[in-house]
Amino acid sequence: MDFTRLTQGEKIAGVSGIALFLIMFIFDWFGLKADVAGFTAEGSRNAWGSYGFIDIVLFITVAAAVGLALISASQTDVGLPVAASAVVAGLGILSVVLIIISIISPPDFGVDLSGTGIDHTRKIGVWLGLIAAVGVAYGGWRAMQEEGTSFGDQADRFRGPDEGPGATPPPPPSSPPPPPPAQAP
């Protein structure tokens, strides 16, 4: 493997993917803080303990970002129907959107908190995770630019040459056969 062959976008995506993976384990992302009768109790969880499904999407994003760097460094052709950089950019954008939604509406950890003195807290991990996910999305987009491709090009490539906008139109229908000659009575 020759990591000097990586483009700037592939480096950014790979490093951001590794950072996101570490941030998911090391840092707390969300917590609950209870103030009841003068006593304060607080608990928090990392990304794996906070989410039920989003953590899997984030892990797939990490795998794609690191995989992009490893594929490029090893000069392996995997024969994907679309560019790996487009996959990384798309997953990065999806991860950013999911993290922003969870910042706006934090996970409840399966506890009904209505009418109680319990507050949701956002920890440093969710902010660092957001930055790392933005890095993955930007790295994937930049790698696409360095390859000279776009999402539209990849959509056309995925559809194939005979489908979608810009495709050659189908041939016109053949004309019906002429009617048989009329016979005299």
C-alpha positions as a Markdown table, in Angstrom:
| # | Residue | x | y | z |
|---|---|---|---|---|
| 1 | Met | 0.0 | 0.0 | 0.0 |
| 2 | Asp | 1.3 | 3.4 | -1.0 |
| 3 | Phe | -0.5 | 6.1 | 1.0 |
| 4 | Thr | 1.4 | 8.8 | -0.9 |
| 5 | Arg | -0.9 | 8.1 | -3.9 |
| 6 | Leu | -4.0 | 9.3 | -2.0 |
| 7 | Thr | -5.6 | 12.5 | -3.1 |
| 8 | Gln | -6.3 | 15.3 | -0.7 |
| 9 | Gly | -10.0 | 14.3 | -0.5 |
| 10 | Glu | -9.3 | 10.7 | 0.1 |
| 11 | Lys | -6.9 | 11.7 | 3.0 |
| 12 | Ile | -9.5 | 14.0 | 4.5 |
| 13 | Ala | -12.2 | 11.3 | 4.3 |
| 14 | Gly | -10.0 | 8.5 | 5.7 |
| 15 | Val | -8.7 | 10.6 | 8.6 |
| 16 | Ser | -12.1 | 11.9 | 9.4 |
| 17 | Gly | -13.5 | 8.4 | 9.3 |
| 18 | Ile | -10.9 | 7.2 | 11.8 |
| 19 | Ala | -11.6 | 10.2 | 14.0 |
| 20 | Leu | -15.4 | 9.6 | 13.9 |
| 21 | Phe | -14.8 | 5.9 | 14.9 |
| 22 | Leu | -12.7 | 6.9 | 17.9 |
| 23 | Ile | -15.1 | 9.7 | 18.9 |
| 24 | Met | -18.0 | 7.3 | 18.9 |
| 25 | Phe | -16.2 | 5.2 | 21.5 |
| 26 | Ile | -14.2 | 7.6 | 23.6 |
| 27 | Phe | -16.4 | 10.6 | 24.1 |
| 28 | Asp | -19.9 | 10.9 | 25.7 |
| 29 | Trp | -22.5 | 12.1 | 23.2 |
| 30 | Phe | -25.6 | 12.6 | 25.2 |
| 31 | Gly | -26.7 | 12.6 | 28.9 |
| 32 | Leu | -29.5 | 13.0 | 31.3 |
| 33 | Lys | -29.4 | 15.4 | 34.2 |
| 34 | Ala | -31.9 | 15.1 | 37.0 |
| 35 | Asp | -32.5 | 17.8 | 39.7 |
| 36 | Val | -34.9 | 16.3 | 42.3 |
| 37 | Ala | -35.4 | 17.7 | 45.7 |
| 38 | Gly | -32.0 | 19.5 | 45.8 |
| 39 | Phe | -30.1 | 16.4 | 44.6 |
| 40 | Thr | -28.4 | 16.3 | 41.2 |
| 41 | Ala | -27.7 | 13.1 | 39.3 |
| 42 | Glu | -26.2 | 12.9 | 35.9 |
| 43 | Gly | -25.6 | 10.1 | 33.5 |
| 44 | Ser | -24.2 | 10.0 | 30.0 |
| 45 | Arg | -23.5 | 7.6 | 27.1 |
| 46 | Asn | -21.3 | 7.5 | 24.0 |
| 47 | Ala | -22.6 | 7.1 | 20.5 |
| 48 | Trp | -23.1 | 3.4 | 20.8 |
| 49 | Gly | -25.2 | 3.7 | 23.9 |
| 50 | Ser | -27.1 | 6.8 | 22.8 |
| 51 | Tyr | -28.5 | 5.6 | 19.5 |
| 52 | Gly | -30.5 | 2.6 | 18.4 |
| 53 | Phe | -30.0 | 2.9 | 14.6 |
| 54 | Ile | -27.9 | 6.0 | 13.8 |
| 55 | Asp | -24.8 | 4.4 | 15.3 |
| 56 | Ile | -25.0 | 1.7 | 12.6 |
| 57 | Val | -25.2 | 4.3 | 9.9 |
| 58 | Leu | -22.3 | 6.2 | 11.4 |
| 59 | Phe | -20.3 | 2.9 | 11.5 |
| 60 | Ile | -21.1 | 2.2 | 7.8 |
| 61 | Thr | -19.9 | 5.7 | 7.0 |
| 62 | Val | -16.7 | 5.1 | 8.9 |
| 63 | Ala | -16.1 | 1.8 | 7.0 |
| 64 | Ala | -16.8 | 3.5 | 3.6 |
| 65 | Ala | -14.5 | 6.5 | 4.3 |
| 66 | Val | -11.6 | 4.3 | 5.5 |
| 67 | Gly | -12.3 | 1.8 | 2.7 |
| 68 | Leu | -12.0 | 4.6 | 0.1 |
| 69 | Ala | -8.5 | 5.5 | 1.4 |
| 70 | Leu | -7.4 | 1.8 | 1.6 |
| 71 | Ile | -8.8 | 1.0 | -1.9 |
| 72 | Ser | -7.0 | 4.0 | -3.4 |
| 73 | Ala | -3.8 | 3.3 | -1.5 |
| 74 | Ser | -3.7 | -0.3 | -2.7 |
| 75 | Gln | -4.8 | 0.6 | -6.2 |
| 76 | Thr | -7.5 | -2.0 | -6.1 |
| 77 | Asp | -10.4 | -2.0 | -8.6 |
| 78 | Val | -13.5 | -3.1 | -6.8 |
| 79 | Gly | -15.9 | -2.6 | -9.8 |
| 80 | Leu | -18.6 | -0.6 | -8.0 |
| 81 | Pro | -21.5 | 0.7 | -10.1 |
| 82 | Val | -20.7 | 4.2 | -8.8 |
| 83 | Ala | -17.5 | 5.9 | -7.7 |
| 84 | Ala | -16.5 | 5.0 | -4.1 |
| 85 | Ser | -16.0 | 8.7 | -3.4 |
| 86 | Ala | -19.6 | 9.4 | -4.3 |
| 87 | Val | -20.7 | 6.7 | -1.8 |
| 88 | Val | -18.5 | 8.3 | 0.9 |
| 89 | Ala | -19.8 | 11.7 | 0.2 |
| 90 | Gly | -23.5 | 10.5 | 0.3 |
| 91 | Leu | -23.0 | 8.6 | 3.5 |
| 92 | Gly | -21.1 | 11.6 | 5.0 |
| 93 | Ile | -24.0 | 13.9 | 4.1 |
| 94 | Leu | -26.5 | 11.4 | 5.6 |
| 95 | Ser | -24.5 | 11.2 | 8.8 |
| 96 | Val | -24.3 | 15.0 | 9.2 |
| 97 | Val | -28.1 | 15.2 | 8.7 |
| 98 | Leu | -28.8 | 12.4 | 11.3 |
| 99 | Ile | -26.4 | 14.0 | 13.8 |
| 100 | Ile | -28.0 | 17.4 | 13.4 |
| 101 | Ile | -31.4 | 15.9 | 13.9 |
| 102 | Ser | -30.2 | 14.1 | 17.1 |
| 103 | Ile | -28.8 | 17.4 | 18.4 |
| 104 | Ile | -32.1 | 19.1 | 17.9 |
| 105 | Ser | -34.1 | 16.2 | 19.3 |
| 106 | Pro | -31.8 | 14.1 | 21.6 |
| 107 | Pro | -32.3 | 10.4 | 22.2 |
| 108 | Asp | -34.4 | 9.6 | 25.3 |
| 109 | Phe | -32.6 | 6.4 | 26.2 |
| 110 | Gly | -36.0 | 4.6 | 26.4 |
| 111 | Val | -37.1 | 6.6 | 29.5 |
| 112 | Asp | -40.3 | 8.5 | 29.6 |
| 113 | Leu | -39.3 | 12.0 | 30.7 |
| 114 | Ser | -42.6 | 13.8 | 30.5 |
| 115 | Gly | -43.4 | 16.0 | 33.5 |
| 116 | Thr | -40.1 | 15.3 | 35.4 |
| 117 | Gly | -37.1 | 17.3 | 36.4 |
| 118 | Ile | -34.9 | 15.5 | 34.0 |
| 119 | Asp | -33.1 | 17.4 | 31.2 |
| 120 | His | -31.3 | 16.2 | 28.1 |
| 121 | Thr | -27.7 | 17.3 | 27.8 |
| 122 | Arg | -25.5 | 17.3 | 24.8 |
| 123 | Lys | -21.9 | 16.4 | 25.5 |
| 124 | Ile | -18.7 | 17.2 | 23.6 |
| 125 | Gly | -18.8 | 13.9 | 21.7 |
| 126 | Val | -21.8 | 14.8 | 19.6 |
| 127 | Trp | -20.1 | 18.1 | 18.5 |
| 128 | Leu | -16.8 | 16.4 | 17.7 |
| 129 | Gly | -18.8 | 13.6 | 15.9 |
| 130 | Leu | -20.6 | 16.3 | 13.8 |
| 131 | Ile | -17.2 | 17.8 | 12.9 |
| 132 | Ala | -15.8 | 14.4 | 11.9 |
| 133 | Ala | -18.9 | 13.6 | 9.8 |
| 134 | Val | -18.6 | 16.9 | 8.0 |
| 135 | Gly | -15.0 | 16.0 | 7.3 |
| 136 | Val | -16.1 | 12.7 | 5.8 |
| 137 | Ala | -18.7 | 14.4 | 3.6 |
| 138 | Tyr | -16.2 | 17.1 | 2.5 |
| 139 | Gly | -13.5 | 14.5 | 1.9 |
| 140 | Gly | -15.8 | 12.4 | -0.2 |
| 141 | Trp | -17.0 | 15.5 | -2.2 |
| 142 | Arg | -13.4 | 16.7 | -2.7 |
| 143 | Ala | -12.3 | 13.2 | -3.9 |
| 144 | Met | -15.2 | 13.3 | -6.4 |
| 145 | Gln | -14.0 | 16.7 | -7.6 |
| 146 | Glu | -10.5 | 15.4 | -8.0 |
| 147 | Glu | -11.8 | 12.5 | -10.0 |
| 148 | Gly | -13.8 | 14.9 | -12.2 |
| 149 | Thr | -17.1 | 13.4 | -11.3 |
| 150 | Ser | -20.4 | 14.6 | -9.8 |
| 151 | Phe | -23.5 | 13.1 | -8.3 |
| 152 | Gly | -25.3 | 13.6 | -11.7 |
| 153 | Asp | -22.6 | 11.7 | -13.5 |
| 154 | Gln | -22.8 | 8.9 | -11.0 |
| 155 | Ala | -26.6 | 8.7 | -11.3 |
| 156 | Asp | -26.3 | 8.4 | -15.1 |
| 157 | Arg | -23.6 | 5.8 | -14.7 |
| 158 | Phe | -25.8 | 3.8 | -12.3 |
| 159 | Arg | -28.8 | 4.0 | -14.6 |
| 160 | Gly | -26.9 | 3.0 | -17.6 |
| 161 | Pro | -26.6 | 4.5 | -21.1 |
| 162 | Asp | -30.2 | 3.8 | -22.2 |
| 163 | Glu | -32.0 | 5.4 | -19.3 |
| 164 | Gly | -32.5 | 8.9 | -17.8 |
| 165 | Pro | -32.0 | 12.4 | -19.1 |
| 166 | Gly | -29.6 | 12.6 | -22.1 |
| 167 | Ala | -30.3 | 9.0 | -23.2 |
| 168 | Thr | -31.0 | 8.3 | -26.8 |
| 169 | Pro | -34.8 | 8.2 | -27.5 |
| 170 | Pro | -36.3 | 4.9 | -28.5 |
| 171 | Pro | -36.8 | 4.4 | -32.2 |
| 172 | Pro | -40.2 | 5.5 | -33.5 |
| 173 | Pro | -42.8 | 2.8 | -33.9 |
| 174 | Ser | -43.0 | 1.2 | -37.3 |
| 175 | Ser | -45.9 | 2.3 | -39.5 |
| 176 | Pro | -48.9 | -0.1 | -39.7 |
| 177 | Pro | -49.0 | -2.3 | -42.8 |
| 178 | Pro | -51.1 | -0.9 | -45.7 |
| 179 | Pro | -54.7 | -2.1 | -45.9 |
| 180 | Pro | -55.3 | -4.9 | -48.4 |
| 181 | Pro | -56.6 | -3.7 | -51.8 |
| 182 | Ala | -60.4 | -3.5 | -52.0 |
| 183 | Gln | -62.0 | -6.2 | -54.2 |
| 184 | Ala | -64.7 | -5.4 | -56.7 |
| 185 | Pro | -68.2 | -6.9 | -56.0 |
